[in-house]
mmCIF file of C-alpha atoms in Angstrom:
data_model
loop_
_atom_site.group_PDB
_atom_site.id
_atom_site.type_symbol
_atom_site.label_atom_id
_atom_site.label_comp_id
_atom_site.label_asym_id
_atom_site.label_seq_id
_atom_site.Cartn_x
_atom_site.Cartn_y
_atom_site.Cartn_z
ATOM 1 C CA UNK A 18 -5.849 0.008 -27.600
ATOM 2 C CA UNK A 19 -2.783 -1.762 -25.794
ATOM 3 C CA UNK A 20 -0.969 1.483 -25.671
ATOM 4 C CA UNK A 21 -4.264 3.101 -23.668
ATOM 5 C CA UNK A 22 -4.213 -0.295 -21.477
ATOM 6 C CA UNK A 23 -0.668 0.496 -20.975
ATOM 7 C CA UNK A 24 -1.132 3.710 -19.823
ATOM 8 C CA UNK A 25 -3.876 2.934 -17.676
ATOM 9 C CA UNK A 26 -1.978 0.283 -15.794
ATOM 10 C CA UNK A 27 1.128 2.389 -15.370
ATOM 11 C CA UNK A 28 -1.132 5.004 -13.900
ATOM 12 C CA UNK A 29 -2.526 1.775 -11.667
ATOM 13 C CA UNK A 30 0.839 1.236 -10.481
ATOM 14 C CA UNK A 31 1.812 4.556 -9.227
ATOM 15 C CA UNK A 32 -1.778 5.255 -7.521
ATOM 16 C CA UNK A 33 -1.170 1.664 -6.218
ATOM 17 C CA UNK A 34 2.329 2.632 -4.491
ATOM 18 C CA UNK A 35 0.518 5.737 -3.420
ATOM 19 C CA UNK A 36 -2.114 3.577 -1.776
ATOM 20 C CA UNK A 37 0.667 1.906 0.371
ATOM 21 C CA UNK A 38 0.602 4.946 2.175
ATOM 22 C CA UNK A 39 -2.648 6.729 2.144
ATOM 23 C CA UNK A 40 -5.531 4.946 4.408
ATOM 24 C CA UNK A 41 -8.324 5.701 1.901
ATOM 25 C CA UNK A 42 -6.896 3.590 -0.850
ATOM 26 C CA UNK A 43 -6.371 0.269 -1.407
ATOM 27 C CA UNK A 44 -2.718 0.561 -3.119
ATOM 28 C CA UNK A 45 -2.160 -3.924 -3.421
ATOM 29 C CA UNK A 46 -5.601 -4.459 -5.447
ATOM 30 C CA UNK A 47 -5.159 -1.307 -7.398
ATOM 31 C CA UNK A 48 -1.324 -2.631 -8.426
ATOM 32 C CA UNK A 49 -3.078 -5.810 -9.158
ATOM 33 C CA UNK A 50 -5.482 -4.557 -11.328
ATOM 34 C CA UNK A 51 -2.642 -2.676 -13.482
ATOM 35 C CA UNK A 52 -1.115 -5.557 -14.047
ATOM 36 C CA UNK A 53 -4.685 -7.096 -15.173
ATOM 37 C CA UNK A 54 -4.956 -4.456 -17.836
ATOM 38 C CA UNK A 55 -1.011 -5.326 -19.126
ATOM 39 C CA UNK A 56 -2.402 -8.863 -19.496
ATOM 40 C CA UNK A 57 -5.302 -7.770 -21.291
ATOM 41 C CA UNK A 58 -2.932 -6.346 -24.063
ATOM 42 C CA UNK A 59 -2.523 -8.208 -27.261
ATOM 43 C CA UNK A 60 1.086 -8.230 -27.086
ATOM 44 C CA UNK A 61 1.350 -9.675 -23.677
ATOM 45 C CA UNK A 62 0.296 -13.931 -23.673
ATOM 46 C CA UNK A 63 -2.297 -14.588 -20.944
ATOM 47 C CA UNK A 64 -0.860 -16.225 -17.769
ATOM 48 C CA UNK A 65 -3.939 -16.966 -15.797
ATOM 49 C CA UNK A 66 -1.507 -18.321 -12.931
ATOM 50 C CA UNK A 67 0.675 -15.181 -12.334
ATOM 51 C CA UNK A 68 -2.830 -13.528 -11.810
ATOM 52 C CA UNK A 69 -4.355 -15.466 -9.674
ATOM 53 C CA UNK A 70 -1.289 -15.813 -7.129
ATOM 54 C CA UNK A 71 -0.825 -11.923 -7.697
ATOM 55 C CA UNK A 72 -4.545 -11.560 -6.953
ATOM 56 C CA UNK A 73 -4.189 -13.865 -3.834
ATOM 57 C CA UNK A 74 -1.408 -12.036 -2.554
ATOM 58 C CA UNK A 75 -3.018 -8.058 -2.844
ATOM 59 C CA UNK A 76 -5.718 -9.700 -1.181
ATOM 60 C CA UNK A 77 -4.088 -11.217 1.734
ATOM 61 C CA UNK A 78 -1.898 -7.971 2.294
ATOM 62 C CA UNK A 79 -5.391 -6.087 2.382
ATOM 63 C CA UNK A 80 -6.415 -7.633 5.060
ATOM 64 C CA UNK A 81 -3.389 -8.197 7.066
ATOM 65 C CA UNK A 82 -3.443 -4.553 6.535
ATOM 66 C CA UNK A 83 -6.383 -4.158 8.926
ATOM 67 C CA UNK A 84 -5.240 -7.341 11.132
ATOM 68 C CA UNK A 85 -2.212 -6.489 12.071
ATOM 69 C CA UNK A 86 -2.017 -2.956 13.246
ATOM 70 C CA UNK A 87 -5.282 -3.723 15.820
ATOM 71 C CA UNK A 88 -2.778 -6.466 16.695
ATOM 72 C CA UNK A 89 -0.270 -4.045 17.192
ATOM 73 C CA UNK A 90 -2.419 -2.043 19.643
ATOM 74 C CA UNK A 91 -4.330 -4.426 21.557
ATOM 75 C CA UNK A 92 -0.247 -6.151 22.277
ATOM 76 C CA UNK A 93 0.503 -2.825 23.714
ATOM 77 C CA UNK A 94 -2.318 -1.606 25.108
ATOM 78 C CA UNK A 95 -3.932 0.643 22.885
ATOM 79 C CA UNK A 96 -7.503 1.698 21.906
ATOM 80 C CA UNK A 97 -9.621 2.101 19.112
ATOM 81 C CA UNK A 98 -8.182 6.037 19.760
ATOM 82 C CA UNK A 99 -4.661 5.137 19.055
ATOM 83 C CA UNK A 100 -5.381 3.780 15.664
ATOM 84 C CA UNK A 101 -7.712 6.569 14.955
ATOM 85 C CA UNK A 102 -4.852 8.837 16.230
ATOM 86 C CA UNK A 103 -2.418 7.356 13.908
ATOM 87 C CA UNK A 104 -4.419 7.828 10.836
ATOM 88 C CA UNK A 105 -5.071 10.978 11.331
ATOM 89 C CA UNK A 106 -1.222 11.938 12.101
ATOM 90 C CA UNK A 107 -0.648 10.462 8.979
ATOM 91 C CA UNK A 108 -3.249 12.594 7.041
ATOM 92 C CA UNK A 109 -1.974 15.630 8.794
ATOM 93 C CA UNK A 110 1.806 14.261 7.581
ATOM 94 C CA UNK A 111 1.065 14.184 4.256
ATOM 95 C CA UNK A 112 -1.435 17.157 3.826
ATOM 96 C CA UNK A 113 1.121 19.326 6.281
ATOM 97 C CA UNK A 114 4.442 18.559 5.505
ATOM 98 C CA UNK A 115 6.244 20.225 8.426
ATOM 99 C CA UNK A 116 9.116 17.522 8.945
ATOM 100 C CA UNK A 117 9.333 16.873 5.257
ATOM 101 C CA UNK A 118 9.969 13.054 4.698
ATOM 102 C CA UNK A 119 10.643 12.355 8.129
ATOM 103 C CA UNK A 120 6.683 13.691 8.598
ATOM 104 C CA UNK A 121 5.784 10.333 7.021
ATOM 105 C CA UNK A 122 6.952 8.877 10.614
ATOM 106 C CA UNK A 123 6.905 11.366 13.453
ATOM 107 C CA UNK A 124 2.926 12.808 12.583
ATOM 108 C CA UNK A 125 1.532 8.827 12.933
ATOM 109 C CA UNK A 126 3.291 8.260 16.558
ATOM 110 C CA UNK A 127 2.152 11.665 17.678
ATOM 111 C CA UNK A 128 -1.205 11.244 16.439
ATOM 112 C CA UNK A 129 -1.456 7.761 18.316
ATOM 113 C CA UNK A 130 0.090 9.154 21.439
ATOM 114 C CA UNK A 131 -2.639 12.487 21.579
ATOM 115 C CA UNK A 132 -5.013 9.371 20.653
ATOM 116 C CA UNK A 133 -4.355 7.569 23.450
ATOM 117 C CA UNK A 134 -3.827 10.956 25.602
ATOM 118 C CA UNK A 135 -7.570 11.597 25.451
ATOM 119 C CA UNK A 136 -8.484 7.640 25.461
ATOM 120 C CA UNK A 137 -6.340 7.092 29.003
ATOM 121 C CA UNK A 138 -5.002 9.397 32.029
ATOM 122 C CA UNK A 139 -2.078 6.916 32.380
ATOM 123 C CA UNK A 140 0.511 8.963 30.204
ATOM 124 C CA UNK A 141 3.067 5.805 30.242
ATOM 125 C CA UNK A 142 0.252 3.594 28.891
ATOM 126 C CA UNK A 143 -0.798 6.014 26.176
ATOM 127 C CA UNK A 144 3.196 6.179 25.366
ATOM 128 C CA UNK A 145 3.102 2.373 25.410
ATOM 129 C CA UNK A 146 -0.118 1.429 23.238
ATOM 130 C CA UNK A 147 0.727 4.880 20.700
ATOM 131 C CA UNK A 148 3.799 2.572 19.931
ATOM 132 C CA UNK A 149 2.063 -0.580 19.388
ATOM 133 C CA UNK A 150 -0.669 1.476 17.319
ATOM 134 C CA UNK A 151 2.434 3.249 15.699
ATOM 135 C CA UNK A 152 4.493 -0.028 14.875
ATOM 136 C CA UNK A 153 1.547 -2.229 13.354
ATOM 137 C CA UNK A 154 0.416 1.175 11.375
ATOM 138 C CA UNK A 155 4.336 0.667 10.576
ATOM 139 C CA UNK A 156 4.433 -2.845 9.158
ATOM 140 C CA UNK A 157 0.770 -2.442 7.419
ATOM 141 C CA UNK A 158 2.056 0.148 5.204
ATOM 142 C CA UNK A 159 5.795 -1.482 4.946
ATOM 143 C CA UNK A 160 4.139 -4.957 4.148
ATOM 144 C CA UNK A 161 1.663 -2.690 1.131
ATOM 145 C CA UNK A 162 4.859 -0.740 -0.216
ATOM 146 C CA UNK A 163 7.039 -3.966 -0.437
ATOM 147 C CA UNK A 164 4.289 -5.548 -2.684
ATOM 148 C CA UNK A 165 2.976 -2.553 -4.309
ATOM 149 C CA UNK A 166 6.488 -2.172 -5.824
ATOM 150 C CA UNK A 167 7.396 -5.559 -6.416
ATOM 151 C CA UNK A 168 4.141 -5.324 -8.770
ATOM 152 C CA UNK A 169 5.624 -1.971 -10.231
ATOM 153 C CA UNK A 170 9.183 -3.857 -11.126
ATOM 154 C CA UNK A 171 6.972 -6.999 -12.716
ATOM 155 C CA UNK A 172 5.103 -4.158 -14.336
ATOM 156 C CA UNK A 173 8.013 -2.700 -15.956
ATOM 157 C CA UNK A 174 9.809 -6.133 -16.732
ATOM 158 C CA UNK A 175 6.999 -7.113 -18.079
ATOM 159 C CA UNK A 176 6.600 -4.098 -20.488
ATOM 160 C CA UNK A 177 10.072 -4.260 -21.164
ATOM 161 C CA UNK A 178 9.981 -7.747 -22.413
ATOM 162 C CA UNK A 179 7.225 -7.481 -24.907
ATOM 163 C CA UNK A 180 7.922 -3.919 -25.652
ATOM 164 C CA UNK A 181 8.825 -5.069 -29.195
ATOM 165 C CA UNK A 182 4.782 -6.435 -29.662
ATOM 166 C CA UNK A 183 3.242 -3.779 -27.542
ATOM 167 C CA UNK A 184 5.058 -0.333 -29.375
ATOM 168 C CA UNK A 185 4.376 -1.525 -32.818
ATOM 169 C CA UNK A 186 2.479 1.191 -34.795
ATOM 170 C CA UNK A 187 1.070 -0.656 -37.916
#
């Protein structure tokens, strides 16, 4: 059974990471709740405090997720268009990988801009709230990613230090 838990929560990790960048999921609770199911294990003691603060800090970063970038666009400007503009330039990024890697960045801006293009007449102001709508969309995901893969390297460490308890076959 820990070996299935195992699995499970390395498969939580990498959807997790995943989740830093796609909208739809939430990638800091799903991290969290792979590193649940390693503490569920046998091998691995219970450490009700690394949990909780864990838990504390996915949830925080979920909703600074959804703070930040409207804070972002209303600081510059923008519209309820800009962040709907940047989403979907980021869906369009990773469904339609034109620019390759560099798609991860240019589709979002260009999505906020045509956002804020249909929200505004002023093209300066759409250029100047698509960046604000751009650079919160920015930090949201950065802030996710960071944590998302410092739960990934606890993950691992974690495994790695009990892997004498956990990958016994008896």
């Amino acid at each position: 059974m820990d070996i299935a838990l195992l699995i499970i929560g390395f498969i939580l990790m990498l959807v997790g990471i995943l989740g830093s960048f796609l909208p739809v999921l939430p990638g800091p609770p799903i991290s969290w709740v792979g590193l649940l199911l390693l503490y569920l294990t046998k091998a691995v003691p219970d450490n009700w405090w690394v949990l909780g603060i864990t838990f504390v800090i996915a949830i925080a970063i979920t909703i600074l997720d959804y703070v930040i970038p409207a804070m972002g666009t209303k600081r510059f400007g923008g519209s309820k268009a800009g962040m709907w503009g940047t989403i979907i330039g980021l869906l369009v990024a990773i469904f339609v990988p034109i620019f390759g890697p560099l798609g991860i960045i240019i589709w979002p801006f260009v999505g906020a801009l045509v956002g804020e293009l249909l929200n505004k007449a002023n093209k300066e102001t759409a250029m100047k709230a698509a960046f604000g709508s751009f650079l919160g969309f920015l930090t949201g995901t950065f802030m996710k990613f960071v944590v998302t893969a410092l739960y990934a390297v606890f993950y691992v460490y974690i495994t790695i230090k009990y892997a004498g308890e956990l990958f016994t076959f008896s």
